Amino acid sequence: MTMNTPRLAALAAALLLTTGLGTAQAQTAEVLHWWTSGGESAALATIRAAYTAKGGVWQDTPIAGGGNARAAAVNRMIGGKPPTVFQYSVGLQLLELADQGLLNDIDDVAQVGNWDKALPPLIANISKYKGKYIAAPVNIHGENWMFYNFDALKKAGVEVPKTWADFLAAAPKLKAAGIIPLALGGEPWQERILFNSVLLGVGGREHYAKVYGKLDKAAMGTDTMLDVFKTVAALRPLVDESSPGRKWNETAGMVMKGTAAFQFMGDWAKGEMVAAKLEPGKDIGCALAPAKDTAYIMTVDAFAFSNVKDAPSKGAQTLMATVMMDPATQAAFSKRKGSIPSRLDVPDIGFDSCAKVAINTLKDPATHLVSTGLFGVPSAVSGAIDDAISQFWNNKAMTPEQGRDLFVKAIDRAK
Ligand code: GAL
């Protein structure tokens, strides 16, 4: 490994700070992120506390909404006023930013910290651009979770569904008991999370991998895919009128209160439960969304490092990456966030039962699937997927056949 002198100096300064041996000047990092909900900000506070404990100065730039925050980060980098560090997710879309020359690599820290050994290979590989780490992956979230209110199910006399047919059969009973069956916040990405859970549930993990991993047109045109669209169409009447535009965290609150029975959402919903002093798995039910086989649709939160040139900013990036990958920080962060650590060497002690399901599920590589949000498909394809799903969901006159057709064409045009 070769390092130029300023990088070496920055690394040395940061490492001195992290070992508490030095009194190098404060390293200021502006951190741009979209973690503005109660659970998210409580989780981010653990990283911030660890960073400031090592002498860093944290300038917080929260921007509500992932899409808004990512657009702001990119605009500022292109405009020459980059935030030092910004939240993203590992995946093809972050590699697109690296390809545009917008990022610094963080490979020196990764080599010293032996990230290759600490991370699952899938995550290590996708965190690198041209062989160098360009992201610090802080956790693993699952997008195909089902959260439910125990009392609501009891009141309506329904069991936890094992299939989407079970779910559809339970819905009228919930309605009759005055409970909203399905809590959904109507934003394209939330609709996509629901849709992709159905796609996996009805089609199975091989089908998911063909459709999204290979963008296989034949797989998208199958009867299985028609069944997916039929199932999603049957879900339309099960949400309340206030769904359009509602935030995911407010929507999680409906299940926490019991006005709604179920939410299909990433396990960041657990962060809201923890913030409300409810234990996921005990006070609120959690299970992987009904599916014919077991799989975990991963999204990996990460921070990336803008292409700043000055030594203090680079030092701040180095210190930040070091802190974010510290096993104790990762444990504290994920316990509040609802995720599991990206590092394999963090003990599962003190994690809730849902997190333990996640950890055990991921032990089998056959379960590993990736989100179409930021991870597994290029940005144009990701946008086309969300658009097609959202149009189908919101246009109640659109038939499953038309929905499938739209989906196939939209992806085909974007790829
Ligand atoms: C996702 C992110 C999660 C969660 C969610 C809602 O993009 O991966 O960590 O915070 O947005 O804000």
PDB file of N, CA and C and ligand atoms in Angstrom, residues 34-37 39-40 64-67 70 87-89 138-139 141 143 187 189-190 192-193 248-249 265-269 272 299-302 333 337 339 371 373-374, ligand 1:
ATOM      1  N   TRP A  34     -30.307  12.093   6.244  1.00  0.00           N
ATOM      2  CA  TRP A  34     -31.782  12.217   6.272  1.00  0.00           C
ATOM      3  C   TRP A  34     -32.375  11.521   7.485  1.00  0.00           C
ATOM      4  N   TRP A  35     -31.559  11.350   8.519  1.00  0.00           N
ATOM      5  CA  TRP A  35     -32.079  10.639   9.679  1.00  0.00           C
ATOM      6  C   TRP A  35     -32.708  11.605  10.666  1.00  0.00           C
ATOM      7  N   THR A  36     -33.946  11.984  10.335  1.00  0.00           N
ATOM      8  CA  THR A  36     -34.629  13.036  11.095  1.00  0.00           C
ATOM      9  C   THR A  36     -35.753  12.507  11.988  1.00  0.00           C
ATOM     10  N   SER A  37     -36.123  11.241  11.856  1.00  0.00           N
ATOM     11  CA  SER A  37     -37.203  10.725  12.715  1.00  0.00           C
ATOM     12  C   SER A  37     -36.638  10.509  14.124  1.00  0.00           C
ATOM     13  N   GLY A  39     -36.400   7.796  16.040  1.00  0.00           N
ATOM     14  CA  GLY A  39     -35.496   6.649  16.154  1.00  0.00           C
ATOM     15  C   GLY A  39     -34.189   6.887  15.419  1.00  0.00           C
ATOM     16  N   GLU A  40     -34.306   7.474  14.234  1.00  0.00           N
ATOM     17  CA  GLU A  40     -33.103   7.710  13.429  1.00  0.00           C
ATOM     18  C   GLU A  40     -32.156   8.696  14.109  1.00  0.00           C
ATOM     19  N   ALA A  64     -34.740  16.280   5.590  1.00  0.00           N
ATOM     20  CA  ALA A  64     -35.784  15.248   5.657  1.00  0.00           C
ATOM     21  C   ALA A  64     -36.028  14.621   4.287  1.00  0.00           C
ATOM     22  N   GLY A  65     -36.150  13.302   4.278  1.00  0.00           N
ATOM     23  CA  GLY A  65     -36.434  12.578   3.039  1.00  0.00           C
ATOM     24  C   GLY A  65     -35.157  12.146   2.347  1.00  0.00           C
ATOM     25  N   GLY A  66     -35.005  10.844   2.155  1.00  0.00           N
ATOM     26  CA  GLY A  66     -33.778  10.314   1.555  1.00  0.00           C
ATOM     27  C   GLY A  66     -33.484  10.926   0.194  1.00  0.00           C
ATOM     28  N   GLY A  67     -34.520  11.007  -0.647  1.00  0.00           N
ATOM     29  CA  GLY A  67     -34.327  11.546  -1.993  1.00  0.00           C
ATOM     30  C   GLY A  67     -33.842  12.989  -1.953  1.00  0.00           C
ATOM     31  N   ARG A  70     -30.138  13.098  -0.636  1.00  0.00           N
ATOM     32  CA  ARG A  70     -29.149  12.629  -1.619  1.00  0.00           C
ATOM     33  C   ARG A  70     -28.976  13.661  -2.731  1.00  0.00           C
ATOM     34  N   GLN A  87     -24.567  10.856   4.148  1.00  0.00           N
ATOM     35  CA  GLN A  87     -25.223   9.550   4.239  1.00  0.00           C
ATOM     36  C   GLN A  87     -25.617   9.078   2.857  1.00  0.00           C
ATOM     37  N   TYR A  88     -25.442   7.795   2.626  1.00  0.00           N
ATOM     38  CA  TYR A  88     -25.909   7.181   1.400  1.00  0.00           C
ATOM     39  C   TYR A  88     -26.230   5.732   1.718  1.00  0.00           C
ATOM     40  N   SER A  89     -26.025   4.864   0.800  1.00  0.00           N
ATOM     41  CA  SER A  89     -26.208   3.441   1.017  1.00  0.00           C
ATOM     42  C   SER A  89     -25.220   2.805   0.073  1.00  0.00           C
ATOM     43  N   VAL A 138     -22.388   1.072   7.759  1.00  0.00           N
ATOM     44  CA  VAL A 138     -22.584   1.063   9.211  1.00  0.00           C
ATOM     45  C   VAL A 138     -23.534  -0.015   9.716  1.00  0.00           C
ATOM     46  N   ASN A 139     -24.337  -0.577   8.826  1.00  0.00           N
ATOM     47  CA  ASN A 139     -25.322  -1.554   9.316  1.00  0.00           C
ATOM     48  C   ASN A 139     -25.880  -2.378   8.163  1.00  0.00           C
ATOM     49  N   HIS A 141     -29.878  -3.297   7.033  1.00  0.00           N
ATOM     50  CA  HIS A 141     -31.324  -3.264   7.244  1.00  0.00           C
ATOM     51  C   HIS A 141     -31.968  -4.306   6.337  1.00  0.00           C
ATOM     52  N   GLU A 143     -35.557  -5.040   4.211  1.00  0.00           N
ATOM     53  CA  GLU A 143     -36.745  -4.305   3.756  1.00  0.00           C
ATOM     54  C   GLU A 143     -38.014  -5.153   3.771  1.00  0.00           C
ATOM     55  N   GLU A 187     -45.841   7.019  -0.377  1.00  0.00           N
ATOM     56  CA  GLU A 187     -44.727   7.629  -1.129  1.00  0.00           C
ATOM     57  C   GLU A 187     -44.201   6.505  -2.008  1.00  0.00           C
ATOM     58  N   TRP A 189     -41.365   5.179  -2.631  1.00  0.00           N
ATOM     59  CA  TRP A 189     -40.430   4.196  -2.066  1.00  0.00           C
ATOM     60  C   TRP A 189     -41.114   3.295  -1.052  1.00  0.00           C
ATOM     61  N   GLN A 190     -42.108   3.828  -0.346  1.00  0.00           N
ATOM     62  CA  GLN A 190     -42.825   2.972   0.616  1.00  0.00           C
ATOM     63  C   GLN A 190     -43.692   1.969  -0.126  1.00  0.00           C
ATOM     64  N   ARG A 192     -43.033   0.801  -3.034  1.00  0.00           N
ATOM     65  CA  ARG A 192     -42.106  -0.192  -3.593  1.00  0.00           C
ATOM     66  C   ARG A 192     -41.709  -1.253  -2.553  1.00  0.00           C
ATOM     67  N   ILE A 193     -41.525  -0.818  -1.313  1.00  0.00           N
ATOM     68  CA  ILE A 193     -41.158  -1.788  -0.272  1.00  0.00           C
ATOM     69  C   ILE A 193     -42.266  -2.818  -0.090  1.00  0.00           C
ATOM     70  N   TRP A 248     -43.254   7.414   6.671  1.00  0.00           N
ATOM     71  CA  TRP A 248     -43.169   6.033   7.159  1.00  0.00           C
ATOM     72  C   TRP A 248     -43.212   5.959   8.681  1.00  0.00           C
ATOM     73  N   ASN A 249     -42.634   6.974   9.352  1.00  0.00           N
ATOM     74  CA  ASN A 249     -42.581   6.883  10.823  1.00  0.00           C
ATOM     75  C   ASN A 249     -43.936   7.151  11.451  1.00  0.00           C
ATOM     76  N   MET A 265     -42.444  -2.830   6.151  1.00  0.00           N
ATOM     77  CA  MET A 265     -41.479  -1.718   6.136  1.00  0.00           C
ATOM     78  C   MET A 265     -40.111  -2.262   6.514  1.00  0.00           C
ATOM     79  N   GLY A 266     -39.094  -1.531   6.188  1.00  0.00           N
ATOM     80  CA  GLY A 266     -37.752  -1.880   6.628  1.00  0.00           C
ATOM     81  C   GLY A 266     -37.680  -1.851   8.150  1.00  0.00           C
ATOM     82  N   ASP A 267     -36.683  -2.534   8.694  1.00  0.00           N
ATOM     83  CA  ASP A 267     -36.638  -2.655  10.161  1.00  0.00           C
ATOM     84  C   ASP A 267     -36.175  -1.372  10.842  1.00  0.00           C
ATOM     85  N   TRP A 268     -35.991  -0.290  10.060  1.00  0.00           N
ATOM     86  CA  TRP A 268     -35.808   1.008  10.717  1.00  0.00           C
ATOM     87  C   TRP A 268     -37.088   1.399  11.475  1.00  0.00           C
ATOM     88  N   ALA A 269     -38.235   0.763  11.122  1.00  0.00           N
ATOM     89  CA  ALA A 269     -39.462   1.003  11.910  1.00  0.00           C
ATOM     90  C   ALA A 269     -39.231   0.644  13.376  1.00  0.00           C
ATOM     91  N   GLU A 272     -38.256   3.461  15.712  1.00  0.00           N
ATOM     92  CA  GLU A 272     -39.348   4.271  16.290  1.00  0.00           C
ATOM     93  C   GLU A 272     -39.908   3.592  17.532  1.00  0.00           C
ATOM     94  N   THR A 299     -30.611  -3.603   2.646  1.00  0.00           N
ATOM     95  CA  THR A 299     -30.133  -2.277   2.294  1.00  0.00           C
ATOM     96  C   THR A 299     -29.107  -1.923   3.366  1.00  0.00           C
ATOM     97  N   VAL A 300     -27.989  -1.404   2.939  1.00  0.00           N
ATOM     98  CA  VAL A 300     -26.870  -1.186   3.859  1.00  0.00           C
ATOM     99  C   VAL A 300     -26.578   0.307   3.946  1.00  0.00           C
ATOM    100  N   ASP A 301     -26.915   0.894   5.081  1.00  0.00           N
ATOM    101  CA  ASP A 301     -26.633   2.317   5.271  1.00  0.00           C
ATOM    102  C   ASP A 301     -25.133   2.533   5.350  1.00  0.00           C
ATOM    103  N   ALA A 302     -24.713   3.609   4.752  1.00  0.00           N
ATOM    104  CA  ALA A 302     -23.277   3.889   4.719  1.00  0.00           C
ATOM    105  C   ALA A 302     -23.071   5.390   4.659  1.00  0.00           C
ATOM    106  N   PHE A 333     -25.281   1.858  17.801  1.00  0.00           N
ATOM    107  CA  PHE A 333     -26.059   2.473  16.715  1.00  0.00           C
ATOM    108  C   PHE A 333     -27.207   1.551  16.279  1.00  0.00           C
ATOM    109  N   LYS A 337     -31.238   1.872  15.945  1.00  0.00           N
ATOM    110  CA  LYS A 337     -31.678   2.074  14.558  1.00  0.00           C
ATOM    111  C   LYS A 337     -32.660   1.000  14.098  1.00  0.00           C
ATOM    112  N   SER A 339     -31.458  -1.932  13.050  1.00  0.00           N
ATOM    113  CA  SER A 339     -30.698  -2.715  12.077  1.00  0.00           C
ATOM    114  C   SER A 339     -29.809  -3.718  12.809  1.00  0.00           C
ATOM    115  N   SER A 371     -31.812  -4.671  -2.144  1.00  0.00           N
ATOM    116  CA  SER A 371     -32.869  -3.696  -2.411  1.00  0.00           C
ATOM    117  C   SER A 371     -32.708  -3.094  -3.806  1.00  0.00           C
ATOM    118  N   GLY A 373     -33.726  -0.082  -4.130  1.00  0.00           N
ATOM    119  CA  GLY A 373     -33.677   1.342  -3.822  1.00  0.00           C
ATOM    120  C   GLY A 373     -32.350   1.943  -4.254  1.00  0.00           C
ATOM    121  N   LEU A 374     -31.296   1.607  -3.531  1.00  0.00           N
ATOM    122  CA  LEU A 374     -29.981   2.184  -3.857  1.00  0.00           C
ATOM    123  C   LEU A 374     -28.929   1.116  -4.138  1.00  0.00           C
TER     124      LEU A 374
HETATM  125  C1  GAL B   1     -33.578   4.349   4.151  1.00  0.00           C
HETATM  126  C2  GAL B   1     -32.427   4.086   5.082  1.00  0.00           C
HETATM  127  C3  GAL B   1     -32.909   3.683   6.424  1.00  0.00           C
HETATM  128  C4  GAL B   1     -34.075   4.501   6.923  1.00  0.00           C
HETATM  129  C5  GAL B   1     -35.059   4.889   5.827  1.00  0.00           C
HETATM  130  C6  GAL B   1     -36.102   5.905   6.210  1.00  0.00           C
HETATM  131  O1  GAL B   1     -33.100   4.827   2.940  1.00  0.00           O
HETATM  132  O2  GAL B   1     -31.671   3.035   4.569  1.00  0.00           O
HETATM  133  O3  GAL B   1     -31.846   3.716   7.323  1.00  0.00           O
HETATM  134  O4  GAL B   1     -33.645   5.519   7.681  1.00  0.00           O
HETATM  135  O5  GAL B   1     -34.421   5.317   4.684  1.00  0.00           O
HETATM  136  O6  GAL B   1     -35.581   7.174   6.456  1.00  0.00           O
END
